[in-house]
Amino acid sequence: MSPPILKVPSNASGTNPSHVSMPTTSKKRLLNGHLKASSPDYEVQQKHHNDALKPLQNNSDDNGAPGLSSRRPVLHEGLAQKLSAGKNEQGRHKGVVNEQKKAALLKLRKELPIWNHERLIRQSLSGNKDIMLMVGETGSGKSTQVPQFLMTEPWCKRCIAITQPRRVAAISLARRVADEMGMTLGAPACQVGYSVRFDTSIGPNTRIKFLTEGMLLQEMLRDPTLPQYSAVIVDEVHERSVNVDLILGFLRNLVSSKRAAMKVVVMSATADVEGLTKFFQDGLREKTISNGTDRKATKVHSQGTSSSSTGSAKAHHTKDYTVDAFSDRISTCLIKGRQFDVKTTYVHEPTQDFVEEALKTIFRIHCKEPLPGDILVFLTGQETVESLQRLVNEYAGGLDEKTPKILTLPLFAALPQIAQQRVFDKAPHFTRKVILATNIAETSITVPGIRYVIDCGKVKMKHFRNNLGLESLLVKPISMSSAIQRQGRAGREAPGQCFRLYTERSFQELQKVTTPEILRCDLSQALLTIMARGVPVQDIITFPFLDRPSDESLKQALTQLLQLGALNESAHFSHTGKQLARLPLSPTLGRVILEAAKPERDCLSEIIDIIACLSVENIFLNIHTEEKKEAAEEARRSLFRREGDHLTLLATIRAYSEEQSDRRAWSDRHFVSHRAMQNVIDIRKQLRAQCVQMKLLDRNATEGSRMDEDTKAAMLQCLLRGFATNTARLMPDGSYKTMVGNQVVAIHPTSVLFGRKVEAIVFSEFVFTNRSYARGVSAVQLSWVGDVLAGAT
DNA sequence: GAGCACTGC
């Protein structure tokens, strides 16, 4: 196998590429065993980590997290070090470096707003005080300092867990805290570790463990009481992911049940403190009252009114709990952040076209305000980003020579990493950077150098419609907290300005906080998560949701789980349900896996490959230009299968796997996303391991390679079992109508079956834009659909 | 003949 070519990111602004040292990279590639190390994402990580001696200077968020997200696994420094030659000397050297780092960092730590609160924070969790709610504004240092304050407390005998919504944040926080403690992340002696999907660095001495929310939930599957931890710190709660809501519910039960000695810290940037306090007080109160009284009645009393209103829990709770005997077990802590003033202006009249308004505002700022000071524009999606970019570039051509130049930089998730990285490069001389971003810049990526923010006031958001059972993406007004978050991006390094492309009146009318995800998504996976961690079906109604989803959406999710067999006929959580919960997949995709493992189907290896493809974003690149479109069609022809998109995916992953020399070049040739394919390979590996562990797959089973007629039929029937309700039949007029609900649905133009007429189809995705579309489509026999529908109901 | 924000196991 010839080594892949190492691509050093090159760009016009002349960034020093010296952070990519060839020996290290080759070493990592050897250790990883395949092509991963040559991915540009890895280089980004290196760059940040080598900057450890000058922390908080760039790209560092509140947490010290690098701003750019990377999905690629990182190898542990400790392991790499052990395998390198002359390790003793290097180890000593490392020790000196560690001490130097530690000393340099201590100076910076002492300047953090949180530093003077150490005693108070320790006291807040001493004795019988179990819960602390902490509001720490951006830049307060809470994520890095609080675990270090607490780890030496007498009650802290075991590990401290601290959860993060994103992988990069967990990894870079761990690295930062290890540096502050003078340790080497990944070395056996290190007291700091992390755990994220596909990548773990935990040693025998780990005392502080950063992990993603999903990972903590995964650990609860083994033991819901989390006996390995003395404390759990839940960070970034204001983002209100489904997982964080579930974790808070479990932790409330845990603390109030007192089954385990457990301290809980809830941290947030803009928390609704009253709502959270009330939430945990209710838990403690409920437990006390339920001693000897009617448990059910108490539970209904304490949370029955929490309806699906979009606001926080605050609105429902009034005077009866304000003075509470349990409040001494809960403390609150407010830490000021480090934020410069941001002057905010509004438009006087509501605007029709925010792209045009943004264009005007950009040039108004550019011509009036001196350098330095880059502009960050918040837009809704790729399309608005690209059209504004065209406009700005067009107008920038007409600027006179005395005015600084403009460099426009797009920023959205679908953009290749190498292009995302450009927002971190220093602007060329006499040039102002204008970053055109989606919501990715609100939470995931912190762009340095921003003094001006332009906020269109809109966001693209997913909504789940219960009655139709489908999700759609809609452009919606942002919430007030989101507007404040965007505004704050202008004041990270110096006083800044924020231009809101909406009126002050519209701002006042915005929803206070963003509707939590749990109120607008399909709940089947969340319910599966809850039940697999020991909550019986009938107790779901009393699960402590911070915001309770509507009965209707709960019922819909239960119906879905019943159809998939996660609940048996007597509505108890079944063995199938337990198995589905162990798979890192949606319940429907999981069900397809379980079906494929049945002896009469016997196509698990093949199905795992297909499911791995379905659980990443599109593996085929979108083509924009006409000539490329033809080239892409030609190149992909060998991969297409007439049976439909699922077998096409299987053919693609197989061709990719068989490519031994240069998979990146293969991907480029076939207009396939190399990044997505690397992800597919990781997921396939994880799914195979999980299936082996669950005794569904033989350890020595070969990778999916069969494509005979019987296997093909078996695969499609497995897909049908998971997607029984995503089926449609051909009507005499040539349209397709769903078997359940009799709705018209069209095959999406990106499907290989587009324009074809087959008697019936099964599809893995249903999207609603201008009309209803089926995406991920395969042709099936009508009789099969009849069978599966009869069987499932 | 379409047009998809962002995470995570």
Short mmCIF file of N, CA and C in Angstrom, two decimals, chain A residues 439-551:
data_model
loop_
_atom_site.label_atom_id
_atom_site.label_comp_id
_atom_site.label_asym_id
_atom_site.label_seq_id
_atom_site.Cartn_x
_atom_site.Cartn_y
_atom_site.Cartn_z
N ASN A 439 -25.88 29.33 10.99
CA ASN A 439 -25.91 29.23 12.45
C ASN A 439 -24.70 28.50 13.03
N ILE A 440 -23.90 27.89 12.19
CA ILE A 440 -22.71 27.18 12.66
C ILE A 440 -21.82 28.13 13.46
N ALA A 441 -21.86 29.44 13.12
CA ALA A 441 -21.02 30.42 13.81
C ALA A 441 -21.62 30.87 15.14
N GLU A 442 -22.83 30.41 15.43
CA GLU A 442 -23.45 30.81 16.70
C GLU A 442 -22.96 29.95 17.86
N THR A 443 -22.74 28.66 17.59
CA THR A 443 -22.32 27.78 18.68
C THR A 443 -21.03 27.02 18.36
N SER A 444 -20.94 26.45 17.16
CA SER A 444 -19.88 25.49 16.88
C SER A 444 -18.53 26.10 16.55
N ILE A 445 -18.52 27.20 15.84
CA ILE A 445 -17.24 27.76 15.40
C ILE A 445 -17.13 29.20 15.88
N THR A 446 -16.06 29.49 16.60
CA THR A 446 -15.82 30.86 17.03
C THR A 446 -14.80 31.49 16.11
N VAL A 447 -15.22 32.49 15.38
CA VAL A 447 -14.33 33.15 14.44
C VAL A 447 -13.63 34.31 15.16
N PRO A 448 -12.30 34.35 15.11
CA PRO A 448 -11.58 35.45 15.77
C PRO A 448 -11.60 36.72 14.92
N GLY A 449 -11.37 37.82 15.56
CA GLY A 449 -11.20 39.08 14.84
C GLY A 449 -12.47 39.82 14.48
N ILE A 450 -13.61 39.32 14.96
CA ILE A 450 -14.90 39.93 14.58
C ILE A 450 -15.19 41.16 15.45
N ARG A 451 -15.47 42.30 14.82
CA ARG A 451 -15.91 43.49 15.55
C ARG A 451 -17.34 43.88 15.16
N TYR A 452 -17.79 43.38 14.00
CA TYR A 452 -19.11 43.76 13.51
C TYR A 452 -19.93 42.51 13.21
N VAL A 453 -21.14 42.49 13.72
CA VAL A 453 -22.04 41.38 13.43
C VAL A 453 -23.27 41.92 12.72
N ILE A 454 -23.66 41.25 11.65
CA ILE A 454 -24.91 41.58 10.98
C ILE A 454 -25.82 40.37 11.14
N ASP A 455 -27.00 40.59 11.70
CA ASP A 455 -27.89 39.49 12.04
C ASP A 455 -29.20 39.61 11.26
N CYS A 456 -29.47 38.63 10.39
CA CYS A 456 -30.69 38.68 9.58
C CYS A 456 -31.93 38.34 10.40
N GLY A 457 -31.72 37.81 11.60
CA GLY A 457 -32.86 37.55 12.48
C GLY A 457 -33.63 36.27 12.17
N LYS A 458 -33.07 35.47 11.25
CA LYS A 458 -33.77 34.24 10.86
C LYS A 458 -32.86 33.03 11.06
N VAL A 459 -33.47 31.85 11.14
CA VAL A 459 -32.71 30.62 11.23
C VAL A 459 -33.50 29.52 10.54
N LYS A 460 -32.78 28.57 9.97
CA LYS A 460 -33.46 27.42 9.37
C LYS A 460 -33.52 26.33 10.43
N MET A 461 -34.70 25.84 10.66
CA MET A 461 -34.89 24.94 11.80
C MET A 461 -35.76 23.75 11.41
N LYS A 462 -35.46 22.62 11.99
CA LYS A 462 -36.23 21.42 11.69
C LYS A 462 -37.49 21.35 12.55
N HIS A 463 -38.58 21.00 11.92
CA HIS A 463 -39.83 20.84 12.66
C HIS A 463 -40.43 19.48 12.36
N PHE A 464 -40.94 18.86 13.37
CA PHE A 464 -41.58 17.56 13.18
C PHE A 464 -43.08 17.73 13.29
N ARG A 465 -43.78 17.26 12.29
CA ARG A 465 -45.24 17.37 12.34
C ARG A 465 -45.83 16.01 12.68
N ASN A 466 -46.38 15.98 13.87
CA ASN A 466 -46.93 14.72 14.37
C ASN A 466 -47.94 14.09 13.45
N ASN A 467 -48.92 14.91 13.06
CA ASN A 467 -50.04 14.35 12.31
C ASN A 467 -49.58 13.72 11.00
N LEU A 468 -48.54 14.28 10.38
CA LEU A 468 -48.05 13.74 9.13
C LEU A 468 -46.89 12.78 9.36
N GLY A 469 -46.29 12.85 10.55
CA GLY A 469 -45.14 12.00 10.84
C GLY A 469 -43.95 12.35 9.99
N LEU A 470 -43.81 13.62 9.62
CA LEU A 470 -42.66 13.97 8.80
C LEU A 470 -42.01 15.26 9.28
N GLU A 471 -40.75 15.36 8.93
CA GLU A 471 -39.98 16.53 9.33
C GLU A 471 -39.84 17.48 8.16
N SER A 472 -39.79 18.77 8.45
CA SER A 472 -39.48 19.71 7.38
C SER A 472 -38.61 20.83 7.92
N LEU A 473 -37.83 21.41 7.02
CA LEU A 473 -36.95 22.51 7.41
C LEU A 473 -37.65 23.82 7.07
N LEU A 474 -37.75 24.70 8.02
CA LEU A 474 -38.44 25.96 7.79
C LEU A 474 -37.57 27.12 8.24
N VAL A 475 -37.68 28.23 7.52
CA VAL A 475 -37.00 29.45 7.96
C VAL A 475 -37.89 30.15 8.97
N LYS A 476 -37.34 30.36 10.16
CA LYS A 476 -38.13 30.93 11.27
C LYS A 476 -37.39 32.10 11.90
N PRO A 477 -38.12 33.00 12.56
CA PRO A 477 -37.43 34.04 13.32
C PRO A 477 -36.64 33.40 14.45
N ILE A 478 -35.47 33.98 14.76
CA ILE A 478 -34.68 33.46 15.86
C ILE A 478 -35.32 33.87 17.19
N SER A 479 -34.80 33.35 18.29
CA SER A 479 -35.29 33.75 19.61
C SER A 479 -34.44 34.91 20.11
N MET A 480 -34.91 35.55 21.16
CA MET A 480 -34.18 36.66 21.74
C MET A 480 -32.80 36.20 22.24
N SER A 481 -32.77 35.04 22.89
CA SER A 481 -31.48 34.57 23.41
C SER A 481 -30.50 34.30 22.27
N SER A 482 -31.04 33.83 21.15
CA SER A 482 -30.20 33.59 20.00
C SER A 482 -29.67 34.92 19.43
N ALA A 483 -30.54 35.93 19.41
CA ALA A 483 -30.12 37.25 18.93
C ALA A 483 -29.00 37.81 19.80
N ILE A 484 -29.12 37.59 21.12
CA ILE A 484 -28.10 38.08 22.05
C ILE A 484 -26.79 37.32 21.87
N GLN A 485 -26.92 36.01 21.63
CA GLN A 485 -25.75 35.18 21.37
C GLN A 485 -25.00 35.67 20.13
N ARG A 486 -25.75 35.94 19.06
CA ARG A 486 -25.14 36.42 17.82
C ARG A 486 -24.47 37.78 18.04
N GLN A 487 -25.17 38.64 18.75
CA GLN A 487 -24.65 39.97 19.06
C GLN A 487 -23.30 39.86 19.79
N GLY A 488 -23.24 38.94 20.74
CA GLY A 488 -22.04 38.78 21.56
C GLY A 488 -20.81 38.42 20.76
N ARG A 489 -21.00 37.85 19.58
CA ARG A 489 -19.86 37.47 18.74
C ARG A 489 -19.04 38.68 18.31
N ALA A 490 -19.60 39.89 18.45
CA ALA A 490 -18.88 41.10 18.04
C ALA A 490 -18.00 41.63 19.16
N GLY A 491 -18.20 41.16 20.38
CA GLY A 491 -17.50 41.75 21.52
C GLY A 491 -16.55 40.82 22.24
N ARG A 492 -15.96 39.90 21.51
CA ARG A 492 -15.07 38.94 22.15
C ARG A 492 -13.69 39.52 22.41
N GLU A 493 -13.23 40.38 21.52
CA GLU A 493 -11.85 40.86 21.63
C GLU A 493 -11.75 42.36 21.85
N ALA A 494 -12.81 43.08 21.54
CA ALA A 494 -12.81 44.55 21.67
C ALA A 494 -14.26 45.01 21.60
N PRO A 495 -14.54 46.25 21.96
CA PRO A 495 -15.91 46.73 21.79
C PRO A 495 -16.34 46.59 20.34
N GLY A 496 -17.59 46.25 20.11
CA GLY A 496 -18.04 46.00 18.75
C GLY A 496 -19.40 46.60 18.45
N GLN A 497 -19.90 46.26 17.27
CA GLN A 497 -21.22 46.75 16.88
C GLN A 497 -22.03 45.61 16.28
N CYS A 498 -23.33 45.67 16.53
CA CYS A 498 -24.24 44.66 15.96
C CYS A 498 -25.35 45.36 15.20
N PHE A 499 -25.56 44.90 13.97
CA PHE A 499 -26.61 45.48 13.14
C PHE A 499 -27.70 44.45 12.94
N ARG A 500 -28.85 44.72 13.51
CA ARG A 500 -29.96 43.78 13.35
C ARG A 500 -30.80 44.21 12.17
N LEU A 501 -31.01 43.29 11.24
CA LEU A 501 -31.75 43.64 10.03
C LEU A 501 -33.25 43.48 10.25
N TYR A 502 -33.68 43.86 11.46
CA TYR A 502 -35.10 43.86 11.79
C TYR A 502 -35.33 44.98 12.78
N THR A 503 -36.57 45.31 12.99
CA THR A 503 -36.87 46.49 13.82
C THR A 503 -36.75 46.15 15.30
N GLU A 504 -36.60 47.18 16.11
CA GLU A 504 -36.51 46.96 17.55
C GLU A 504 -37.80 46.34 18.05
N ARG A 505 -38.88 46.72 17.42
CA ARG A 505 -40.17 46.16 17.79
C ARG A 505 -40.22 44.66 17.54
N SER A 506 -39.72 44.23 16.38
CA SER A 506 -39.71 42.78 16.11
C SER A 506 -38.81 42.07 17.11
N PHE A 507 -37.73 42.73 17.50
CA PHE A 507 -36.86 42.10 18.50
C PHE A 507 -37.64 41.87 19.79
N GLN A 508 -38.38 42.88 20.22
CA GLN A 508 -39.15 42.75 21.46
C GLN A 508 -40.20 41.64 21.36
N GLU A 509 -40.63 41.39 20.14
CA GLU A 509 -41.69 40.39 19.95
C GLU A 509 -41.16 38.97 19.78
N LEU A 510 -39.84 38.83 19.72
CA LEU A 510 -39.27 37.48 19.55
C LEU A 510 -39.56 36.61 20.77
N GLN A 511 -39.64 35.32 20.49
CA GLN A 511 -39.75 34.34 21.56
C GLN A 511 -38.52 34.49 22.46
N LYS A 512 -38.70 34.36 23.78
CA LYS A 512 -37.57 34.57 24.71
C LYS A 512 -36.43 33.59 24.46
N VAL A 513 -36.74 32.32 24.44
CA VAL A 513 -35.71 31.32 24.18
C VAL A 513 -36.13 30.42 23.02
N THR A 514 -35.16 29.80 22.41
CA THR A 514 -35.44 28.88 21.31
C THR A 514 -36.23 27.69 21.83
N THR A 515 -37.25 27.28 21.11
CA THR A 515 -38.02 26.11 21.51
C THR A 515 -37.09 24.91 21.62
N PRO A 516 -37.03 24.28 22.80
CA PRO A 516 -36.12 23.14 22.95
C PRO A 516 -36.41 22.07 21.91
N GLU A 517 -35.34 21.43 21.49
CA GLU A 517 -35.44 20.42 20.44
C GLU A 517 -36.46 19.33 20.78
N ILE A 518 -36.56 19.00 22.05
CA ILE A 518 -37.42 17.89 22.44
C ILE A 518 -38.89 18.18 22.15
N LEU A 519 -39.22 19.45 21.96
CA LEU A 519 -40.60 19.80 21.64
C LEU A 519 -40.86 19.85 20.14
N ARG A 520 -39.82 19.64 19.36
CA ARG A 520 -40.05 19.72 17.92
C ARG A 520 -39.36 18.60 17.13
N CYS A 521 -39.18 17.44 17.79
CA CYS A 521 -38.58 16.35 17.02
C CYS A 521 -39.36 15.06 17.23
N ASP A 522 -39.02 14.08 16.44
CA ASP A 522 -39.59 12.74 16.58
C ASP A 522 -39.05 12.15 17.88
N LEU A 523 -39.94 11.68 18.76
CA LEU A 523 -39.51 11.27 20.10
C LEU A 523 -39.20 9.78 20.23
N SER A 524 -39.32 9.03 19.13
CA SER A 524 -39.18 7.58 19.31
C SER A 524 -37.82 7.20 19.87
N GLN A 525 -36.78 7.86 19.39
CA GLN A 525 -35.45 7.52 19.90
C GLN A 525 -35.28 7.94 21.37
N ALA A 526 -35.80 9.10 21.70
CA ALA A 526 -35.70 9.57 23.09
C ALA A 526 -36.43 8.62 24.04
N LEU A 527 -37.60 8.16 23.65
CA LEU A 527 -38.36 7.24 24.51
C LEU A 527 -37.63 5.90 24.65
N LEU A 528 -37.03 5.47 23.56
CA LEU A 528 -36.24 4.24 23.61
C LEU A 528 -35.10 4.40 24.62
N THR A 529 -34.45 5.55 24.56
CA THR A 529 -33.35 5.86 25.49
C THR A 529 -33.84 5.81 26.94
N ILE A 530 -34.98 6.40 27.18
CA ILE A 530 -35.52 6.43 28.54
C ILE A 530 -35.85 5.03 29.04
N MET A 531 -36.55 4.28 28.21
CA MET A 531 -36.99 2.95 28.65
C MET A 531 -35.82 1.98 28.83
N ALA A 532 -34.82 2.13 27.95
CA ALA A 532 -33.66 1.22 28.06
C ALA A 532 -32.85 1.49 29.33
N ARG A 533 -33.09 2.64 29.97
CA ARG A 533 -32.38 2.95 31.22
C ARG A 533 -33.28 2.74 32.43
N GLY A 534 -34.22 1.82 32.26
CA GLY A 534 -34.95 1.33 33.42
C GLY A 534 -36.27 1.99 33.73
N VAL A 535 -36.75 2.90 32.90
CA VAL A 535 -38.05 3.51 33.17
C VAL A 535 -39.14 2.69 32.48
N PRO A 536 -40.08 2.10 33.22
CA PRO A 536 -41.15 1.32 32.60
C PRO A 536 -42.04 2.21 31.73
N VAL A 537 -42.67 1.58 30.73
CA VAL A 537 -43.50 2.34 29.78
C VAL A 537 -44.52 3.23 30.50
N GLN A 538 -45.16 2.66 31.52
CA GLN A 538 -46.24 3.44 32.17
C GLN A 538 -45.70 4.63 32.96
N ASP A 539 -44.39 4.63 33.26
CA ASP A 539 -43.81 5.75 34.01
C ASP A 539 -43.28 6.86 33.12
N ILE A 540 -43.37 6.66 31.79
CA ILE A 540 -42.90 7.72 30.89
C ILE A 540 -43.69 9.00 31.13
N ILE A 541 -44.93 8.81 31.48
CA ILE A 541 -45.81 9.96 31.73
C ILE A 541 -45.31 10.79 32.92
N THR A 542 -44.55 10.17 33.83
CA THR A 542 -44.03 10.91 34.98
C THR A 542 -42.53 11.18 34.88
N PHE A 543 -41.93 10.87 33.74
CA PHE A 543 -40.50 11.18 33.60
C PHE A 543 -40.33 12.70 33.71
N PRO A 544 -39.34 13.15 34.50
CA PRO A 544 -39.18 14.59 34.68
C PRO A 544 -38.57 15.30 33.47
N PHE A 545 -39.41 15.68 32.56
CA PHE A 545 -38.95 16.49 31.43
C PHE A 545 -38.88 17.95 31.87
N LEU A 546 -37.80 18.62 31.53
CA LEU A 546 -37.68 20.05 31.80
C LEU A 546 -38.79 20.79 31.05
N ASP A 547 -39.05 20.36 29.83
CA ASP A 547 -40.24 20.78 29.09
C ASP A 547 -40.91 19.53 28.58
N ARG A 548 -42.16 19.37 28.98
CA ARG A 548 -42.85 18.14 28.64
C ARG A 548 -43.41 18.17 27.22
N PRO A 549 -43.04 17.18 26.39
CA PRO A 549 -43.62 17.12 25.05
C PRO A 549 -45.12 16.86 25.13
N SER A 550 -45.84 17.21 24.09
CA SER A 550 -47.29 17.03 24.11
C SER A 550 -47.64 15.55 24.17
N ASP A 551 -48.80 15.25 24.74
CA ASP A 551 -49.26 13.87 24.80
C ASP A 551 -49.32 13.27 23.41
#
